[in-house]
Short mmCIF file of C-alpha atoms in Angstrom, two decimals:
data_model
loop_
_atom_site.label_atom_id
_atom_site.label_comp_id
_atom_site.label_asym_id
_atom_site.label_seq_id
_atom_site.Cartn_x
_atom_site.Cartn_y
_atom_site.Cartn_z
CA UNK S 1 -4.31 -34.16 -119.14
CA UNK S 2 -2.47 -32.57 -116.24
CA UNK S 3 -4.30 -29.55 -114.78
CA UNK S 4 -3.48 -26.45 -112.75
CA UNK S 5 -5.74 -23.95 -110.98
CA UNK S 6 -5.31 -20.29 -111.92
CA UNK S 7 -6.74 -17.83 -109.36
CA UNK S 8 -7.73 -14.56 -110.99
CA UNK S 9 -10.30 -11.92 -111.91
CA UNK S 10 -11.52 -13.21 -115.26
CA UNK S 11 -14.47 -13.67 -117.58
CA UNK S 12 -14.77 -14.63 -121.23
CA UNK S 13 -15.55 -11.94 -123.79
CA UNK S 14 -19.28 -11.31 -124.38
CA UNK S 15 -20.20 -13.41 -121.35
CA UNK S 16 -23.87 -13.55 -120.39
CA UNK S 17 -22.84 -12.98 -116.77
CA UNK S 18 -21.20 -9.59 -117.37
CA UNK S 19 -18.47 -10.00 -114.76
CA UNK S 20 -15.59 -7.61 -114.11
CA UNK S 21 -12.76 -8.34 -116.56
CA UNK S 22 -9.73 -6.09 -117.10
CA UNK S 23 -8.85 -6.46 -120.77
CA UNK S 24 -5.07 -6.01 -120.44
CA UNK S 25 -4.86 -8.53 -117.58
CA UNK S 26 -7.09 -11.13 -119.23
CA UNK S 27 -5.18 -10.85 -122.52
CA UNK S 28 -1.93 -11.71 -120.74
CA UNK S 29 -3.65 -14.52 -118.83
CA UNK S 30 -5.01 -15.89 -122.12
CA UNK S 31 -1.47 -16.00 -123.47
CA UNK S 32 -0.13 -17.82 -120.39
CA UNK S 33 -3.04 -20.27 -120.63
CA UNK S 34 -2.20 -20.96 -124.28
CA UNK S 35 1.42 -21.68 -123.35
CA UNK S 36 0.28 -24.07 -120.61
CA UNK S 37 -2.06 -25.80 -123.06
CA UNK S 38 0.63 -26.41 -125.66
CA UNK S 39 2.71 -28.00 -122.91
CA UNK S 40 -0.10 -30.43 -122.18
CA UNK S 41 -1.56 -28.65 -119.15
CA UNK S 42 -5.24 -27.75 -118.84
CA UNK S 43 -6.30 -24.76 -116.74
CA UNK S 44 -9.12 -24.29 -114.24
CA UNK S 45 -9.75 -20.52 -114.02
CA UNK S 46 -11.07 -19.79 -110.53
CA UNK S 47 -12.45 -16.28 -110.94
CA UNK S 48 -13.19 -13.83 -108.11
CA UNK S 49 -14.93 -11.39 -110.48
CA UNK S 50 -18.14 -9.73 -109.32
CA UNK S 51 -21.08 -8.96 -111.56
CA UNK S 52 -21.24 -5.52 -113.19
CA UNK S 53 -25.03 -5.74 -113.46
CA UNK S 54 -26.66 -3.18 -111.14
CA UNK S 55 -30.21 -4.52 -111.41
CA UNK S 56 -31.64 -6.22 -108.34
CA UNK S 57 -31.14 -9.95 -108.30
CA UNK S 58 -28.81 -12.91 -107.87
CA UNK S 59 -26.24 -14.17 -110.32
CA UNK S 60 -25.67 -17.86 -109.61
CA UNK S 61 -22.31 -18.11 -111.42
CA UNK S 62 -21.13 -21.01 -113.53
CA UNK S 63 -18.76 -23.95 -113.81
CA UNK S 64 -18.12 -24.97 -117.41
CA UNK S 65 -15.47 -25.72 -119.98
CA UNK S 66 -14.84 -22.67 -122.14
CA UNK S 67 -12.88 -24.66 -124.72
CA UNK S 68 -11.34 -28.09 -125.18
CA UNK S 69 -8.76 -27.73 -122.40
CA UNK S 70 -9.86 -24.98 -120.00
CA UNK S 71 -12.63 -24.57 -117.45
CA UNK S 72 -14.05 -21.39 -115.89
CA UNK S 73 -15.53 -21.28 -112.39
CA UNK S 74 -17.35 -18.08 -111.39
CA UNK S 75 -18.99 -17.82 -107.99
CA UNK S 76 -22.47 -16.54 -107.06
CA UNK S 77 -22.73 -12.78 -106.79
CA UNK S 78 -25.42 -10.37 -105.70
CA UNK S 79 -26.16 -7.71 -108.28
CA UNK S 80 -24.56 -4.84 -106.45
CA UNK S 81 -26.75 -1.86 -105.79
CA UNK S 82 -24.67 0.49 -103.64
CA UNK S 83 -26.57 -0.24 -100.44
CA UNK S 84 -25.67 -3.94 -100.55
CA UNK S 85 -22.10 -3.78 -101.89
CA UNK S 86 -20.61 -4.81 -98.53
CA UNK S 87 -22.98 -7.78 -98.23
CA UNK S 88 -22.38 -8.77 -101.86
CA UNK S 89 -18.61 -8.78 -101.40
CA UNK S 90 -18.89 -10.72 -98.12
CA UNK S 91 -20.98 -13.46 -99.74
CA UNK S 92 -18.69 -13.74 -102.77
CA UNK S 93 -15.59 -13.81 -100.58
CA UNK S 94 -17.10 -16.52 -98.37
CA UNK S 95 -17.99 -18.70 -101.36
CA UNK S 96 -14.51 -18.26 -102.82
CA UNK S 97 -12.71 -19.05 -99.57
CA UNK S 98 -14.81 -22.13 -98.77
CA UNK S 99 -14.28 -23.47 -102.28
CA UNK S 100 -10.52 -23.06 -101.90
CA UNK S 101 -10.52 -24.61 -98.43
CA UNK S 102 -12.42 -27.74 -99.41
CA UNK S 103 -11.10 -28.18 -102.97
CA UNK S 104 -7.37 -27.52 -102.82
CA UNK S 105 -5.25 -30.51 -101.90
CA UNK S 106 -2.27 -30.56 -99.56
CA UNK S 107 0.91 -29.55 -101.39
CA UNK S 108 -1.07 -28.64 -104.53
CA UNK S 109 0.64 -26.06 -106.76
CA UNK S 110 -1.60 -23.19 -107.86
CA UNK S 111 -1.05 -20.09 -109.97
CA UNK S 112 -2.31 -16.82 -108.43
CA UNK S 113 -2.61 -13.53 -110.31
CA UNK S 114 -1.60 -10.95 -107.71
CA UNK S 115 -4.61 -8.83 -106.70
CA UNK S 116 -5.47 -6.86 -103.57
CA UNK S 117 -9.01 -8.23 -103.99
CA UNK S 118 -8.08 -11.56 -102.45
CA UNK S 119 -4.43 -11.64 -101.29
CA UNK S 120 -5.44 -11.78 -97.63
CA UNK S 121 -7.58 -14.87 -98.36
CA UNK S 122 -4.52 -16.79 -99.49
CA UNK S 123 -2.51 -15.60 -96.51
CA UNK S 124 -5.24 -16.89 -94.17
CA UNK S 125 -5.72 -20.08 -96.21
CA UNK S 126 -2.12 -21.07 -95.56
CA UNK S 127 -3.02 -21.63 -91.89
CA UNK S 128 -5.55 -24.30 -92.93
CA UNK S 129 -4.09 -25.84 -96.06
CA UNK S 130 -0.47 -26.35 -97.12
CA UNK S 131 -0.40 -25.18 -100.73
CA UNK S 132 2.34 -24.07 -103.07
CA UNK S 133 1.70 -20.69 -104.68
CA UNK S 134 3.26 -19.42 -107.89
CA UNK S 135 2.62 -15.70 -107.65
CA UNK S 136 2.15 -13.77 -110.89
CA UNK S 137 3.24 -10.33 -109.70
CA UNK S 138 2.69 -7.65 -112.35
CA UNK S 139 3.35 -4.61 -110.18
CA UNK S 140 3.21 -3.36 -106.59
CA UNK S 141 -0.24 -1.79 -106.35
CA UNK S 142 0.67 0.52 -103.47
CA UNK S 143 3.26 2.04 -105.81
CA UNK S 144 0.53 2.82 -108.35
CA UNK S 145 -2.02 4.47 -106.04
CA UNK S 146 -2.48 5.09 -102.29
CA UNK S 147 -3.59 2.06 -100.27
CA UNK S 148 -4.66 1.52 -96.68
CA UNK S 149 -2.17 0.26 -94.10
CA UNK S 150 -3.95 -3.12 -94.05
CA UNK S 151 -3.80 -3.44 -97.86
CA UNK S 152 -0.09 -2.61 -97.85
CA UNK S 153 0.55 -5.19 -95.14
CA UNK S 154 -1.25 -8.04 -96.88
CA UNK S 155 0.18 -7.18 -100.30
CA UNK S 156 3.69 -7.87 -99.06
CA UNK S 157 2.58 -10.80 -96.88
CA UNK S 158 1.11 -12.50 -99.95
CA UNK S 159 4.28 -11.94 -101.96
CA UNK S 160 6.30 -13.41 -99.11
CA UNK S 161 4.28 -16.66 -98.90
CA UNK S 162 4.68 -17.39 -102.62
CA UNK S 163 7.15 -20.21 -103.29
CA UNK S 164 7.83 -19.20 -106.91
CA UNK S 165 7.22 -16.11 -109.01
CA UNK S 166 6.33 -14.86 -112.47
CA UNK S 167 7.56 -11.26 -112.89
CA UNK S 168 7.32 -8.78 -115.80
CA UNK S 169 10.89 -7.58 -115.28
CA UNK S 170 14.14 -8.67 -113.67
CA UNK S 171 14.12 -5.38 -111.74
CA UNK S 172 10.90 -6.34 -109.94
CA UNK S 173 12.41 -9.72 -109.13
CA UNK S 174 15.45 -8.01 -107.62
CA UNK S 175 13.20 -5.79 -105.49
CA UNK S 176 10.81 -8.46 -104.18
CA UNK S 177 12.52 -11.84 -104.38
CA UNK S 178 14.92 -11.23 -101.52
CA UNK S 179 15.14 -14.96 -100.68
CA UNK S 180 16.12 -15.87 -104.25
CA UNK S 181 13.17 -18.20 -104.83
CA UNK S 182 12.63 -19.74 -108.30
CA UNK S 183 11.28 -17.19 -110.77
CA UNK S 184 10.73 -16.57 -114.47
CA UNK S 185 10.30 -13.36 -116.47
CA UNK S 186 7.56 -12.57 -118.97
CA UNK S 187 7.38 -8.98 -120.25
CA UNK S 188 3.96 -9.55 -121.82
CA UNK S 189 2.37 -11.37 -124.73
CA UNK S 190 4.97 -12.81 -127.11
CA UNK S 191 2.48 -14.04 -129.72
CA UNK S 192 3.11 -12.64 -133.20
CA UNK S 193 0.10 -11.40 -135.15
CA UNK S 194 -0.41 -12.43 -138.76
CA UNK S 195 0.05 -9.57 -141.21
CA UNK S 196 -3.37 -8.20 -142.27
CA UNK S 197 -1.86 -6.16 -145.16
CA UNK S 198 -3.85 -3.03 -144.29
CA UNK S 199 -3.06 0.70 -144.29
CA UNK S 200 -4.81 4.08 -144.13
CA UNK S 201 -3.56 4.83 -147.67
CA UNK S 202 -3.39 8.58 -147.08
CA UNK S 203 0.38 9.13 -147.32
CA UNK S 204 0.65 10.12 -143.63
CA UNK S 205 2.71 8.62 -140.84
CA UNK S 206 0.26 7.25 -138.28
CA UNK S 207 1.25 7.28 -134.60
CA UNK S 208 -0.82 5.49 -131.97
CA UNK S 209 -1.08 5.51 -128.20
CA UNK S 210 -3.13 2.51 -127.02
CA UNK S 211 -3.87 1.93 -123.35
CA UNK S 212 -5.20 3.50 -120.18
CA UNK S 213 -5.86 7.22 -119.83
CA UNK S 214 -4.59 7.22 -116.22
CA UNK S 215 -2.28 10.24 -116.00
CA UNK S 216 0.57 8.05 -114.70
CA UNK S 217 0.40 5.82 -117.77
CA UNK S 218 0.99 8.60 -120.30
CA UNK S 219 -2.14 8.92 -122.42
CA UNK S 220 -2.46 12.67 -121.93
CA UNK S 221 1.18 13.53 -122.62
CA UNK S 222 0.96 11.56 -125.86
CA UNK S 223 -1.66 14.10 -126.99
CA UNK S 224 0.76 17.00 -126.54
CA UNK S 225 3.28 15.41 -128.92
CA UNK S 226 0.95 16.18 -131.84
CA UNK S 227 1.53 19.90 -131.31
CA UNK S 228 5.13 19.50 -132.52
CA UNK S 229 4.50 17.24 -135.50
CA UNK S 230 4.03 18.38 -139.14
CA UNK S 231 0.91 18.02 -141.26
CA UNK S 232 1.86 14.61 -142.64
CA UNK S 233 1.48 13.02 -139.20
CA UNK S 234 -1.69 11.66 -137.59
CA UNK S 235 -1.73 10.83 -133.86
CA UNK S 236 -4.37 8.34 -132.70
CA UNK S 237 -5.38 7.94 -129.05
CA UNK S 238 -7.33 4.80 -128.22
CA UNK S 239 -7.96 2.93 -125.00
CA UNK S 240 -9.93 3.20 -121.80
CA UNK S 241 -10.50 5.37 -118.74
CA UNK S 242 -13.23 6.65 -116.45
CA UNK S 243 -15.63 9.40 -117.51
CA UNK S 244 -13.48 12.14 -116.03
CA UNK S 245 -10.30 10.88 -117.74
CA UNK S 246 -12.02 10.55 -121.11
CA UNK S 247 -13.50 14.05 -120.80
CA UNK S 248 -10.07 15.51 -120.00
CA UNK S 249 -8.55 13.65 -122.93
CA UNK S 250 -11.12 14.96 -125.40
CA UNK S 251 -10.68 18.48 -124.07
CA UNK S 252 -6.89 18.29 -124.49
CA UNK S 253 -7.26 16.91 -128.02
CA UNK S 254 -9.54 19.81 -128.96
CA UNK S 255 -7.05 22.36 -127.60
CA UNK S 256 -3.99 20.81 -129.24
CA UNK S 257 -5.82 20.45 -132.57
CA UNK S 258 -6.14 24.24 -132.73
CA UNK S 259 -2.36 24.68 -132.38
CA UNK S 260 -1.01 22.07 -134.81
CA UNK S 261 -1.15 21.19 -138.48
CA UNK S 262 -0.93 17.49 -137.59
CA UNK S 263 -4.12 15.48 -137.14
CA UNK S 264 -5.04 14.09 -133.73
CA UNK S 265 -8.07 11.92 -133.02
CA UNK S 266 -9.67 10.01 -130.16
CA UNK S 267 -10.53 6.57 -131.55
CA UNK S 268 -12.26 5.01 -128.55
CA UNK S 269 -11.76 1.55 -127.06
CA UNK S 270 -10.98 -1.06 -129.70
CA UNK S 271 -10.95 -4.80 -129.03
CA UNK S 272 -10.11 -8.05 -130.74
CA UNK S 273 -9.73 -8.10 -134.50
CA UNK S 274 -10.79 -4.46 -134.82
CA UNK S 275 -7.92 -3.44 -132.55
CA UNK S 276 -5.32 -5.60 -134.34
CA UNK S 277 -6.38 -4.32 -137.76
CA UNK S 278 -6.25 -0.73 -136.51
CA UNK S 279 -2.75 -1.15 -135.06
CA UNK S 280 -1.42 -2.66 -138.28
CA UNK S 281 -2.59 0.42 -140.18
CA UNK S 282 -0.29 2.51 -137.98
CA UNK S 283 3.48 3.03 -138.19
CA UNK S 284 4.63 4.03 -134.69
CA UNK S 285 3.44 2.98 -131.24
CA UNK S 286 3.91 5.20 -128.16
CA UNK S 287 4.76 4.06 -124.63
CA UNK S 288 4.72 7.32 -122.69
CA UNK S 289 4.42 6.31 -119.04
CA UNK S 290 5.30 8.84 -116.37
CA UNK S 291 8.95 8.13 -115.41
CA UNK S 292 8.39 9.70 -111.96
CA UNK S 293 5.71 7.14 -111.00
CA UNK S 294 7.32 4.67 -108.61
CA UNK S 295 5.85 1.57 -110.26
CA UNK S 296 7.68 2.39 -113.50
CA UNK S 297 10.99 1.54 -111.84
CA UNK S 298 10.10 -2.15 -112.07
CA UNK S 299 7.05 -2.73 -114.29
CA UNK S 300 7.13 -3.38 -118.03
CA UNK S 301 4.40 -1.82 -120.24
CA UNK S 302 2.71 -4.68 -122.08
CA UNK S 303 1.68 -2.33 -124.91
CA UNK S 304 5.29 -2.36 -126.17
CA UNK S 305 5.06 -6.05 -127.07
CA UNK S 306 1.63 -5.49 -128.61
CA UNK S 307 3.12 -2.85 -130.91
CA UNK S 308 6.09 -5.06 -131.85
CA UNK S 309 3.83 -8.05 -132.50
CA UNK S 310 1.98 -5.98 -135.08
CA UNK S 311 5.08 -4.66 -136.85
CA UNK S 312 5.13 -1.11 -135.44
CA UNK S 313 8.20 0.90 -134.55
CA UNK S 314 8.13 1.84 -130.86
CA UNK S 315 8.95 5.13 -129.11
CA UNK S 316 9.26 4.95 -125.32
CA UNK S 317 10.38 6.91 -122.31
CA UNK S 318 13.81 5.69 -121.24
CA UNK S 319 13.42 3.77 -117.98
CA UNK S 320 15.55 0.83 -116.82
CA UNK S 321 12.76 -1.76 -116.89
CA UNK S 322 12.33 -1.14 -120.64
CA UNK S 323 15.89 -0.31 -121.67
CA UNK S 324 17.29 -3.44 -119.96
CA UNK S 325 14.52 -5.72 -121.19
CA UNK S 326 14.85 -8.44 -123.80
CA UNK S 327 13.48 -6.04 -126.45
CA UNK S 328 15.28 -2.86 -125.35
CA UNK S 329 17.47 -2.75 -128.45
CA UNK S 330 14.37 -2.68 -130.69
CA UNK S 331 13.00 0.54 -129.15
CA UNK S 332 13.65 4.24 -129.84
CA UNK S 333 13.91 6.20 -126.57
CA UNK S 334 13.37 9.77 -125.41
CA UNK S 335 14.58 11.08 -122.04
CA UNK S 336 12.36 13.98 -121.00
CA UNK S 337 8.60 13.56 -120.50
CA UNK S 338 7.37 16.42 -122.69
CA UNK S 339 5.37 16.54 -125.90
CA UNK S 340 8.27 18.22 -127.70
CA UNK S 341 10.74 15.47 -126.77
CA UNK S 342 8.28 12.74 -127.73
CA UNK S 343 7.65 14.40 -131.08
CA UNK S 344 11.39 14.70 -131.74
CA UNK S 345 11.83 10.99 -131.01
CA UNK S 346 9.01 10.21 -133.44
CA UNK S 347 10.59 12.36 -136.15
CA UNK S 348 14.03 10.81 -135.58
CA UNK S 349 12.87 7.23 -135.50
CA UNK S 350 14.84 4.85 -137.65
CA UNK S 351 12.58 2.45 -139.48
CA UNK S 352 13.50 -1.08 -138.46
CA UNK S 353 12.99 -4.27 -140.39
CA UNK S 354 9.73 -5.73 -139.11
CA UNK S 355 11.21 -9.22 -139.23
CA UNK S 356 13.67 -8.37 -136.44
CA UNK S 357 10.90 -7.74 -133.91
CA UNK S 358 8.90 -10.74 -135.14
CA UNK S 359 11.93 -13.03 -134.83
CA UNK S 360 12.70 -11.71 -131.34
CA UNK S 361 9.16 -12.32 -130.11
CA UNK S 362 9.21 -15.84 -131.51
CA UNK S 363 12.43 -16.54 -129.61
CA UNK S 364 10.94 -15.14 -126.39
CA UNK S 365 7.77 -17.18 -126.88
CA UNK S 366 9.70 -20.44 -127.11
CA UNK S 367 11.90 -19.49 -124.15
CA UNK S 368 8.91 -18.64 -121.96
CA UNK S 369 7.30 -21.98 -122.78
CA UNK S 370 10.44 -23.79 -121.59
CA UNK S 371 10.77 -21.58 -118.50
CA UNK S 372 7.13 -22.00 -117.48
CA UNK S 373 7.29 -25.78 -117.73
CA UNK S 374 10.55 -25.76 -115.79
CA UNK S 375 9.21 -23.70 -112.87
CA UNK S 376 6.12 -25.91 -112.61
CA UNK S 377 8.26 -29.02 -112.37
CA UNK S 378 10.90 -27.74 -109.93
#
């Protein structure tokens, strides 16, 4: 079987090594891996993830097949008490770089998930080894949060040395791919979930926001929409954030609950089958990202495809990256980022035939499979 190396931050679920693993990123990577597999390509996941274990000690890493086609390589990592974080990162970075230097072949094509954690390594590596990088660029990180001058420099240097790209939107391609290099677009996960035939059976319309509680990504404003909804609506907030963000969210939910006849609940972080079953009990999914955040001009919220894959109607802020996407016509938009406007969009939503979104995702899935194979063989 033909193989390709995929550079990333990754670990399997419930791993004994407890390495850093962003759920939204790894879910999309899992989908891309599955598409590669069905095209007869096995994947070697070369993970830069550090251990999350704070006890003293040494995690030796692993090199093993995680299923029939795919292998995971995780490098040794010191268990990072604060006083040795710099040393721990230095050792992990050295192991990663030396492995790349002595393992990658001249003119080998590799897939690299764009991350500030290691972009400078690949820029430096190019002086020692001629490799061909397909950059999976999800967003420009300096547009999301402030970065140092050095981080900004190497972020764009890495993007420039890529020979081909995988982008979440055509708008990001237009912004970054100034030399018109080969590229393909994938908004997110196009897999369609099997219908679980579940519901809350309470006669209410259930609205869900699922995702990060970062203020730029819209979790908090979704809470305020409940204030303008009637008693037969239930707004669910589920996802992830740091302690401060979760505390703020719970506080806002408590305040809004006192001013509305609708129900609003914090449902925690749900994963796997529990998450899919929960979504399919709901009717409407919210994508309420801050339209003023610069990254929203080009990035595509993956949660939209997750909602569509589970048969939900979708309400979203109107931004070009979503409206001009391959699923833009399936979405109900609002134009002003306030709870009242979001609630009005929810109340005005026109129920769509679930089969239309399922059929569209199936079409996009097949197209992405063809596009991915094509860009690998160019």
